[in-house]
Coordinates of N, CA and C in Angstrom, one line a residue:
Chain A
D112 N -150.7 76.6 147.1 CA -149.0 76.7 146.8 C -148.3 77.0 148.0
G113 N -147.2 76.2 148.2 CA -146.6 77.3 149.8 C -145.7 78.0 148.7
G114 N -145.0 78.7 149.9 CA -144.0 80.7 149.3 C -143.8 80.8 150.1
I115 N -143.5 81.7 149.7 CA -142.6 82.8 151.0 C -143.7 84.2 150.2
T116 N -144.6 85.1 151.0 CA -145.0 85.8 151.0 C -144.3 87.3 151.6
Q117 N -143.9 88.0 150.9 CA -143.1 89.6 151.6 C -144.6 91.0 151.4
S118 N -145.0 91.2 152.0 CA -145.0 92.6 152.3 C -144.9 93.9 153.3
P119 N -145.3 95.0 152.4 CA -145.1 95.8 151.3 C -144.8 95.3 150.4
K120 N -145.3 95.3 148.8 CA -144.3 95.6 147.6 C -143.6 96.4 147.8
Y121 N -143.9 97.9 148.0 CA -143.3 99.0 147.9 C -143.3 99.7 149.2
L122 N -142.7 100.2 149.8 CA -142.4 101.1 151.2 C -141.9 102.4 151.6
F123 N -142.7 103.4 151.5 CA -141.9 104.8 151.6 C -141.7 105.1 153.2
R124 N -140.3 105.3 153.7 CA -140.4 105.6 154.8 C -140.0 107.3 155.0
K125 N -140.1 107.8 156.2 CA -139.7 109.3 156.7 C -138.7 108.8 157.4
E126 N -137.6 109.9 157.2 CA -136.2 110.2 158.0 C -136.7 110.3 159.6
G127 N -135.9 109.6 160.0 CA -136.1 108.5 161.7 C -137.5 108.4 161.5
Q128 N -138.5 107.4 160.9 CA -139.0 106.2 161.5 C -138.3 105.4 161.2
N129 N -139.1 104.0 162.0 CA -139.4 102.9 162.4 C -140.3 102.5 161.2
V130 N -139.6 101.3 160.4 CA -140.4 100.8 159.6 C -140.2 98.8 159.0
T131 N -141.5 98.1 159.4 CA -140.7 96.4 159.5 C -141.9 95.9 158.4
L132 N -140.9 95.3 158.2 CA -141.4 94.3 157.0 C -142.0 93.4 157.0
S133 N -142.9 92.4 156.9 CA -143.4 90.9 156.7 C -142.7 90.0 155.9
C134 N -142.8 89.2 156.7 CA -142.2 87.5 155.9 C -142.8 86.5 156.2
E135 N -143.7 86.1 155.7 CA -144.3 84.5 156.3 C -144.0 83.6 155.2
Q136 N -144.1 82.1 156.0 CA -143.9 81.0 155.1 C -144.8 79.8 155.8
N137 N -145.3 78.6 154.1 CA -146.1 78.3 154.8 C -145.9 77.2 154.2
L138 N -143.9 76.6 154.2 CA -143.0 76.0 153.8 C -142.9 75.0 154.7
N139 N -143.1 75.3 155.8 CA -142.3 74.5 157.1 C -141.1 74.1 157.4
H140 N -140.7 75.4 157.0 CA -139.4 75.8 157.0 C -138.8 76.0 158.2
D141 N -137.5 75.8 158.5 CA -136.8 76.0 159.8 C -135.9 76.8 160.0
A142 N -135.8 77.3 158.9 CA -134.4 78.3 159.3 C -135.2 79.4 157.4
M143 N -135.1 80.7 158.0 CA -135.0 82.3 157.5 C -134.2 83.0 157.3
Y144 N -134.3 84.0 156.4 CA -132.7 85.1 156.0 C -133.8 85.8 155.9
W145 N -133.1 87.0 155.8 CA -132.7 88.6 155.3 C -132.0 89.1 154.4
Y146 N -132.1 89.2 153.5 CA -131.1 89.6 152.5 C -131.3 91.6 152.1
R147 N -130.1 91.9 152.1 CA -130.8 93.5 151.5 C -129.7 93.0 150.3
Q148 N -130.4 93.8 149.3 CA -129.6 93.7 147.3 C -129.5 95.4 147.4
D149 N -128.7 96.0 146.9 CA -128.3 96.9 146.3 C -127.5 96.7 145.0
P150 N -127.5 97.7 143.9 CA -127.1 97.7 143.0 C -125.6 97.3 142.6
G151 N -125.1 96.3 141.9 CA -123.4 96.3 142.1 C -123.1 95.3 143.3
Q152 N -123.8 95.2 144.0 CA -123.6 94.4 145.9 C -123.9 93.4 146.1
G153 N -124.7 92.6 145.2 CA -125.3 91.3 145.1 C -126.0 91.3 146.6
L154 N -126.6 90.3 147.2 CA -127.3 90.2 148.7 C -126.5 90.2 149.8
R155 N -126.9 90.7 150.3 CA -125.9 90.8 152.0 C -126.7 90.6 152.7
L156 N -126.3 89.4 153.6 CA -126.8 89.2 154.9 C -127.1 90.0 156.0
I157 N -128.0 89.7 156.4 CA -128.7 90.8 157.8 C -128.8 90.3 159.2
Y158 N -130.2 89.2 159.0 CA -130.0 88.1 159.4 C -130.2 87.2 159.5
Y159 N -130.8 86.3 160.6 CA -131.3 84.3 160.0 C -131.4 83.9 161.3
S160 N -132.6 83.4 161.0 CA -133.1 82.4 162.3 C -132.9 80.9 161.4
Q161 N -132.5 80.3 163.0 CA -132.6 79.1 162.2 C -133.3 77.8 162.9
I162 N -134.2 78.5 164.3 CA -135.5 78.0 164.6 C -135.8 78.9 165.7
V163 N -137.1 78.8 166.0 CA -138.3 79.8 166.4 C -137.5 80.5 167.9
N164 N -137.5 81.6 168.2 CA -136.9 82.0 169.4 C -136.1 82.4 169.1
D165 N -135.1 82.1 168.3 CA -133.4 82.5 168.2 C -132.8 83.2 166.8
F166 N -131.9 83.8 166.8 CA -131.7 83.9 165.6 C -130.9 84.8 165.5
Q167 N -129.5 85.2 164.5 CA -128.3 86.0 164.9 C -128.1 86.7 164.0
K168 N -127.2 87.6 164.2 CA -126.9 89.3 163.2 C -125.5 87.9 162.0
G169 N -126.4 88.8 160.7 CA -125.2 88.6 159.6 C -124.0 89.5 159.3
D170 N -124.2 89.5 158.0 CA -122.7 90.3 158.2 C -123.2 92.5 158.3
I171 N -124.4 92.5 157.7 CA -125.1 94.0 158.1 C -125.8 94.3 158.9
A172 N -125.9 94.0 159.9 CA -127.0 93.6 161.3 C -127.5 95.0 161.8
E173 N -126.3 96.1 162.0 CA -126.8 97.5 162.3 C -127.5 98.3 161.7
G174 N -128.5 98.6 162.4 CA -129.6 99.4 162.1 C -130.7 98.6 161.7
Y175 N -130.6 97.3 162.3 CA -132.1 96.5 161.5 C -132.0 95.6 163.7
S176 N -133.7 95.3 163.5 CA -133.9 94.2 164.3 C -135.0 93.0 163.5
V177 N -134.6 91.5 164.2 CA -135.6 91.1 164.1 C -136.5 90.1 165.5
S178 N -137.5 89.2 165.1 CA -138.2 88.8 165.8 C -138.7 87.3 165.0
R179 N -138.8 86.3 165.7 CA -138.8 85.0 165.7 C -139.7 84.2 166.1
E180 N -140.9 84.9 166.9 CA -142.1 84.4 167.5 C -142.4 83.0 167.4
K181 N -142.7 83.0 165.8 CA -143.8 81.8 165.3 C -142.6 81.0 163.8
K182 N -142.7 80.3 163.9 CA -142.5 79.5 162.6 C -142.6 79.8 161.6
E183 N -143.5 80.1 161.0 CA -144.0 81.2 159.6 C -143.5 82.2 159.5
S184 N -142.9 82.7 160.9 CA -142.7 84.7 160.7 C -141.7 85.1 160.7
F185 N -141.3 86.0 160.1 CA -140.1 86.6 160.5 C -139.6 88.3 160.2
P186 N -140.2 88.7 160.8 CA -140.4 90.5 160.5 C -138.8 91.0 161.1
L187 N -138.9 91.9 160.0 CA -137.8 93.0 159.7 C -138.2 94.6 159.9
T188 N -137.6 95.1 161.3 CA -137.6 96.2 161.3 C -136.5 96.8 161.5
V189 N -136.8 98.0 160.5 CA -135.1 99.0 159.9 C -135.3 100.2 160.6
T190 N -135.0 100.4 161.5 CA -134.4 101.4 162.5 C -134.4 102.3 161.9
S191 N -134.7 103.9 162.6 CA -134.3 104.7 162.6 C -132.3 105.1 162.2
A192 N -131.9 104.0 163.0 CA -130.2 103.8 162.7 C -129.3 103.4 162.1
Q193 N -130.5 102.8 161.1 CA -129.8 102.8 159.8 C -130.2 103.7 159.0
K194 N -128.9 104.3 158.6 CA -128.2 105.6 157.8 C -128.4 105.4 156.5
N195 N -128.5 104.2 155.7 CA -129.0 104.5 154.3 C -129.8 102.9 154.5
P196 N -131.3 103.3 154.4 CA -132.3 102.2 154.3 C -132.8 101.7 152.8
T197 N -132.3 102.7 152.1 CA -133.1 103.0 150.9 C -132.3 101.6 149.9
A198 N -133.0 100.3 149.8 CA -132.5 99.0 149.0 C -133.9 98.4 149.6
F199 N -133.6 97.2 148.7 CA -134.4 96.0 148.1 C -134.5 94.9 148.9
Y200 N -135.3 94.5 149.7 CA -134.9 93.0 150.7 C -135.6 91.9 150.5
L201 N -134.6 90.9 150.6 CA -134.9 90.1 150.2 C -135.7 89.0 151.6
C202 N -136.3 88.0 151.6 CA -136.4 87.0 152.6 C -136.6 85.7 152.4
A203 N -136.2 84.9 153.1 CA -135.6 83.9 152.6 C -135.9 82.5 153.2
S204 N -136.0 81.2 153.0 CA -136.5 80.1 153.7 C -135.7 79.2 153.0
T205 N -135.5 78.0 154.5 CA -134.7 76.9 153.6 C -135.1 75.8 154.5
G206 N -135.8 74.8 154.4 CA -135.4 73.3 155.5 C -134.8 72.3 155.3
D207 N -134.0 72.9 154.3 CA -133.0 71.8 153.5 C -131.7 72.2 154.2
R208 N -130.9 71.0 154.8 CA -129.4 70.9 154.6 C -128.9 70.7 153.7
G209 N -129.2 70.3 153.0 CA -128.1 69.7 151.7 C -128.1 71.2 151.0
P210 N -127.7 70.6 149.4 CA -127.4 72.0 148.5 C -128.1 72.5 147.4
S211 N -129.3 72.8 147.9 CA -130.8 72.9 147.2 C -130.8 74.9 146.9
G212 N -130.2 75.7 148.0 CA -130.5 76.7 148.2 C -131.9 76.9 149.2
Y213 N -132.0 78.0 148.9 CA -133.2 79.2 149.4 C -134.9 79.1 148.2
T214 N -135.5 79.7 149.1 CA -136.3 79.9 148.3 C -136.7 81.2 148.5
F215 N -136.6 81.9 147.6 CA -136.9 83.6 148.6 C -138.6 84.1 147.7
G216 N -138.4 84.7 148.7 CA -140.1 86.1 148.5 C -139.6 86.8 147.5
S217 N -140.9 88.0 147.1 CA -141.2 88.5 146.0 C -140.1 90.0 146.5
G218 N -139.8 90.4 147.2 CA -139.2 91.6 147.9 C -139.4 93.0 148.3
T219 N -139.5 93.5 148.7 CA -139.3 95.2 149.1 C -138.9 95.4 149.1
R220 N -139.0 96.7 148.2 CA -138.4 98.1 148.1 C -138.5 99.2 148.2
L221 N -137.7 99.8 149.9 CA -137.9 100.7 150.4 C -137.2 101.7 150.0
T222 N -138.0 102.8 150.3 CA -137.1 104.0 149.9 C -137.5 104.5 151.0
V223 N -136.8 106.1 151.3 CA -136.3 106.8 152.1 C -136.5 108.7 151.6
V224 N -138.3 108.7 152.1 CA -138.7 110.1 151.5 C -138.2 111.3 152.1
Chain B
Q17 N -110.9 91.8 151.0 CA -111.4 90.4 150.0 C -112.4 89.7 150.3
K18 N -113.1 89.8 149.3 CA -115.0 89.5 149.3 C -114.4 87.8 149.5
E19 N -115.2 87.0 149.8 CA -115.2 85.6 149.7 C -115.4 85.4 148.4
V20 N -116.7 85.8 147.2 CA -117.0 85.6 146.6 C -117.0 87.1 145.0
E21 N -116.1 86.4 144.2 CA -115.8 87.5 143.3 C -116.7 86.9 142.2
Q22 N -117.9 88.3 141.1 CA -118.3 87.2 139.8 C -118.1 88.5 139.0
D23 N -117.3 87.9 138.1 CA -117.6 89.0 136.8 C -119.4 89.5 136.5
P24 N -118.1 91.0 136.7 CA -119.5 92.3 137.1 C -120.7 92.5 135.8
G25 N -119.9 91.7 134.8 CA -120.8 92.7 133.4 C -120.8 94.1 133.4
P26 N -121.8 95.0 132.9 CA -122.9 93.8 131.9 C -122.7 93.1 130.9
L27 N -123.6 92.0 130.4 CA -123.3 91.6 129.2 C -124.5 91.8 127.9
S28 N -123.5 92.0 127.2 CA -125.4 92.4 126.2 C -124.6 90.6 124.7
V29 N -125.8 90.0 124.6 CA -125.2 89.0 123.6 C -126.5 89.0 122.7
P30 N -126.1 88.5 121.5 CA -127.2 88.8 120.3 C -127.9 87.4 120.4
E31 N -129.0 87.1 119.7 CA -129.9 85.8 120.4 C -129.2 84.5 119.7
G32 N -129.3 83.3 120.4 CA -128.6 82.5 120.1 C -127.7 82.3 120.4
A33 N -126.3 83.0 121.5 CA -125.1 83.4 121.7 C -124.8 82.5 122.3
I34 N -124.3 81.8 122.9 CA -123.4 80.8 123.9 C -122.6 82.5 124.6
V35 N -123.4 82.2 126.2 CA -122.8 83.1 127.1 C -122.6 82.7 128.3
S36 N -121.3 83.2 128.6 CA -120.8 82.5 129.8 C -120.7 83.6 131.1
L37 N -120.9 82.9 132.5 CA -121.0 83.6 133.4 C -119.9 83.1 134.6
N38 N -119.3 83.5 135.0 CA -118.1 83.2 136.1 C -118.0 83.8 137.4
C39 N -117.5 83.2 138.3 CA -117.5 83.7 139.9 C -116.2 82.5 140.6
T40 N -115.4 83.3 141.2 CA -114.2 82.8 141.8 C -114.4 83.0 143.4
Y41 N -113.7 82.3 144.0 CA -113.9 82.3 145.8 C -112.4 82.0 146.5
S42 N -112.8 82.5 147.5 CA -111.8 82.2 148.3 C -111.5 81.2 149.5
N43 N -112.7 81.1 149.9 CA -112.9 80.2 150.8 C -113.0 78.4 150.2
S44 N -112.3 77.4 150.8 CA -112.0 76.1 151.2 C -113.3 75.6 151.4
A45 N -114.3 76.0 152.0 CA -114.5 74.9 152.7 C -116.0 75.4 152.3
F46 N -116.4 76.2 151.2 CA -117.9 76.2 150.6 C -117.4 75.2 149.1
Q47 N -118.5 74.5 149.7 CA -118.7 73.2 149.1 C -119.9 73.0 148.4
Y48 N -121.2 73.7 148.8 CA -122.3 73.7 147.7 C -122.3 74.7 147.0
F49 N -122.5 74.7 145.6 CA -122.2 76.0 144.6 C -123.7 76.1 143.7
M50 N -124.5 77.3 144.1 CA -125.2 77.2 143.2 C -125.5 78.6 142.1
W51 N -126.3 78.5 141.0 CA -127.1 79.9 140.0 C -128.1 79.9 140.5
Y52 N -128.5 81.2 140.5 CA -130.1 82.0 140.4 C -130.3 83.0 139.9
R53 N -131.1 83.2 138.9 CA -131.7 83.8 137.9 C -132.2 84.9 138.8
Q54 N -132.6 86.4 138.2 CA -133.1 87.0 138.8 C -134.2 88.0 137.9
Y55 N -135.3 88.0 137.9 CA -135.6 89.2 137.1 C -135.9 90.7 137.9
S56 N -136.6 91.7 136.9 CA -136.1 93.4 137.8 C -137.8 93.2 138.7
R57 N -137.0 93.2 140.4 CA -138.0 93.6 140.9 C -139.0 92.3 141.6
K58 N -138.2 91.3 141.2 CA -138.5 89.9 141.7 C -137.1 89.5 142.7
G59 N -137.6 87.9 143.3 CA -136.8 87.6 144.0 C -136.1 86.8 143.3
P60 N -134.5 86.3 143.9 CA -134.1 85.2 142.6 C -134.5 83.8 143.0
E61 N -134.8 83.0 141.6 CA -135.2 82.0 141.7 C -134.0 80.8 141.5
L62 N -134.0 79.6 141.9 CA -132.7 79.2 141.9 C -132.5 78.3 140.4
L63 N -131.5 78.1 139.8 CA -131.3 77.4 138.2 C -131.1 76.4 138.4
M64 N -129.7 76.1 138.9 CA -129.0 75.0 139.0 C -127.9 75.2 140.4
Y65 N -127.6 73.9 141.1 CA -127.3 73.8 142.3 C -126.2 72.3 141.6
T66 N -124.8 72.1 142.5 CA -124.3 71.6 142.5 C -123.0 71.3 143.7
Y67 N -122.9 70.2 143.9 CA -121.8 70.3 144.9 C -120.8 68.8 144.6
S68 N -120.0 69.1 143.6 CA -118.9 68.2 142.9 C -118.6 69.1 141.7
S69 N -117.0 69.2 141.6 CA -116.5 69.2 140.3 C -117.3 69.0 139.6
G70 N -117.0 69.3 137.9 CA -117.2 68.8 136.9 C -118.2 69.4 136.4
N71 N -119.2 68.9 135.6 CA -120.0 69.9 134.7 C -121.6 68.9 134.8
K72 N -122.7 70.2 135.5 CA -123.5 69.7 135.1 C -124.7 69.8 134.2
E73 N -125.4 69.8 133.4 CA -126.2 70.0 132.7 C -127.9 70.0 132.9
D74 N -128.7 70.8 132.4 CA -129.8 71.0 132.5 C -130.7 71.7 131.6
G75 N -130.9 71.2 130.3 CA -131.3 72.0 128.7 C -130.4 72.7 128.5
R76 N -130.5 73.5 128.4 CA -129.9 74.9 127.7 C -128.7 75.5 128.4
F77 N -128.9 74.8 130.2 CA -127.6 75.1 131.0 C -126.8 74.4 131.5
T78 N -125.7 74.8 132.1 CA -124.2 73.9 132.3 C -123.5 74.7 133.2
A79 N -124.0 73.8 134.1 CA -123.1 74.4 135.1 C -121.5 73.5 136.0
Q80 N -120.4 74.2 135.7 CA -119.3 73.9 135.8 C -118.6 74.0 136.8
V81 N -118.3 73.4 137.7 CA -117.3 73.6 139.2 C -116.2 72.9 138.8
D82 N -114.6 74.3 139.1 CA -113.6 73.6 139.5 C -113.4 73.9 141.3
K83 N -112.9 72.8 141.6 CA -113.0 72.8 143.1 C -111.1 73.5 143.3
S84 N -109.9 73.0 142.5 CA -109.3 72.9 142.6 C -108.8 74.4 141.9
S85 N -109.3 74.8 141.2 CA -109.1 76.2 140.6 C -110.4 77.1 141.8
K86 N -110.8 76.9 142.4 CA -111.7 77.5 143.1 C -112.4 78.5 141.7
Y87 N -113.0 78.1 141.1 CA -113.6 78.8 140.3 C -115.0 77.8 139.4
I88 N -116.2 78.5 139.8 CA -117.2 77.9 139.1 C -118.1 79.0 138.1
S89 N -118.7 78.4 136.7 CA -119.3 79.1 136.3 C -120.8 78.8 135.4
L90 N -120.9 79.4 134.9 CA -122.8 78.9 134.1 C -122.8 79.2 132.6
F91 N -122.6 78.0 131.8 CA -123.1 78.5 130.3 C -124.8 78.5 129.8
I92 N -124.7 79.1 128.6 CA -126.3 79.5 128.8 C -126.0 78.7 127.0
R93 N -126.5 77.8 126.7 CA -126.6 77.9 124.9 C -127.8 78.3 123.9
D94 N -127.2 79.1 123.5 CA -128.8 79.4 122.4 C -129.4 80.2 123.1
S95 N -129.0 81.3 124.1 CA -130.1 82.6 124.6 C -130.5 82.8 123.7
Q96 N -131.7 83.3 124.7 CA -133.0 83.5 123.8 C -133.1 85.3 125.0
P97 N -133.9 85.3 124.3 CA -134.2 87.2 124.7 C -134.6 87.1 126.4
S98 N -135.8 85.8 126.6 CA -136.3 85.8 128.0 C -135.2 85.4 128.6
D99 N -134.2 85.0 128.8 CA -132.9 84.8 129.5 C -132.2 86.0 130.1
S100 N -133.1 87.3 129.6 CA -132.5 88.6 129.8 C -132.5 88.7 131.5
A101 N -131.6 89.1 132.3 CA -132.1 88.8 133.7 C -130.7 89.2 134.5
T102 N -130.8 89.7 135.6 CA -129.6 89.4 136.3 C -129.0 87.9 137.1
Y103 N -128.2 87.4 136.7 CA -127.2 86.2 137.3 C -126.2 86.2 138.9
L104 N -127.2 85.2 139.7 CA -125.8 85.5 140.8 C -125.2 83.8 141.1
C105 N -123.9 84.0 141.2 CA -123.4 82.7 142.3 C -124.0 83.0 143.1
A106 N -123.9 81.7 144.2 CA -123.9 81.8 145.4 C -123.6 80.4 145.9
M107 N -122.8 80.5 147.1 CA -122.0 79.4 147.7 C -122.2 79.2 149.5
R108 N -122.3 77.6 149.8 CA -122.5 77.4 150.7 C -121.6 76.1 151.7
Q109 N -121.5 76.6 152.6 CA -120.6 75.6 153.6 C -121.7 74.4 153.7
V110 N -121.1 73.3 153.7 CA -121.2 72.0 154.4 C -122.0 72.3 155.2
A111 N -123.3 71.9 155.4 CA -124.2 72.1 157.1 C -123.7 71.3 157.5
G112 N -123.6 71.1 159.0 CA -123.9 70.1 159.5 C -124.2 70.5 161.0
G113 N -124.5 69.8 162.1 CA -125.6 69.6 162.9 C -127.0 70.5 162.8
T114 N -127.2 71.1 163.6 CA -128.4 71.9 163.7 C -128.0 73.6 162.7
S115 N -127.4 73.0 161.4 CA -126.7 74.7 160.9 C -127.4 74.3 159.9
Y116 N -128.3 75.3 159.1 CA -128.2 75.0 157.5 C -127.1 75.7 156.9
G117 N -126.3 76.4 157.6 CA -125.6 77.2 156.3 C -126.0 78.4 155.8
K118 N -125.7 79.6 156.0 CA -126.1 80.5 155.4 C -125.4 80.6 153.9
L119 N -125.7 80.9 152.6 CA -125.1 81.2 151.5 C -124.0 83.3 151.3
T120 N -123.5 82.9 150.8 CA -122.6 83.9 150.2 C -122.9 84.3 149.0
F121 N -123.1 85.6 148.6 CA -123.5 85.2 147.0 C -122.5 86.3 146.1
G122 N -122.2 85.9 144.9 CA -121.5 87.2 143.7 C -121.7 88.2 143.9
Q123 N -121.3 88.9 143.0 CA -122.5 91.1 143.3 C -123.7 90.2 142.2
G124 N -123.8 89.1 141.2 CA -124.3 89.3 140.2 C -123.8 89.5 139.1
T125 N -124.8 89.6 138.0 CA -123.9 89.9 136.6 C -125.4 90.4 135.4
I126 N -125.4 91.0 135.1 CA -126.8 91.6 134.2 C -126.8 91.1 132.6
L127 N -127.7 90.4 132.3 CA -127.7 89.6 130.9 C -128.5 90.2 129.9
T128 N -128.0 90.5 129.0 CA -129.7 90.8 127.9 C -129.1 90.6 126.9
V129 N -130.1 89.9 126.2 CA -130.0 89.2 125.3 C -130.5 89.9 124.2
H130 N -130.4 90.2 122.7 CA -131.2 90.9 122.4 C -131.5 90.2 121.0
P131 N -132.7 90.6 120.7 CA -133.2 89.8 119.4 C -132.9 90.4 118.1

């Protein structure tokens, strides 16, 4: 079945470490997105990419970095510059210019210890 | 002011009740409107989408859009315990050229339907 796979499901990071969250899709979608979800704040856009080797900052890009070397993959690195990284991270993709929205992965819960 | 404001709830209703979830928005460029359901520690799943004012029905769910008032609603009839989840409204501008457009989400409403 086609879908989006995020890994790991749970991730623990020590202060000062960089960590990378994986997102892979086999839907042949062009556009991919990273969102952060905190209680009571909905989903906030971190980075998005509409084509391989190109990506744009979203609303809260500081302390994060991404790459898009392959159509199927859009990894997110949470750097030590991100002051409050504990959150639920969601990856999404779409191949549709119309109204039908995104397909989401199942998320990665990142906790700083 | 946020572009999308969602009634935060939380809501707790008895089984069989009619539930109303609401969002307002300020950006007139939003043309596509969606409702997502999210179970705990899972990714959101698309429930319904619409792009015109009026009502759209799918089983027990009705999505309503009023573009003149910049207001959208989701109604759930005969609510069930399995409907307990977080509901998120989302909106998108018309995608043009190579732009697929990004979604702007409301804050989410936690719904609990108790037996």
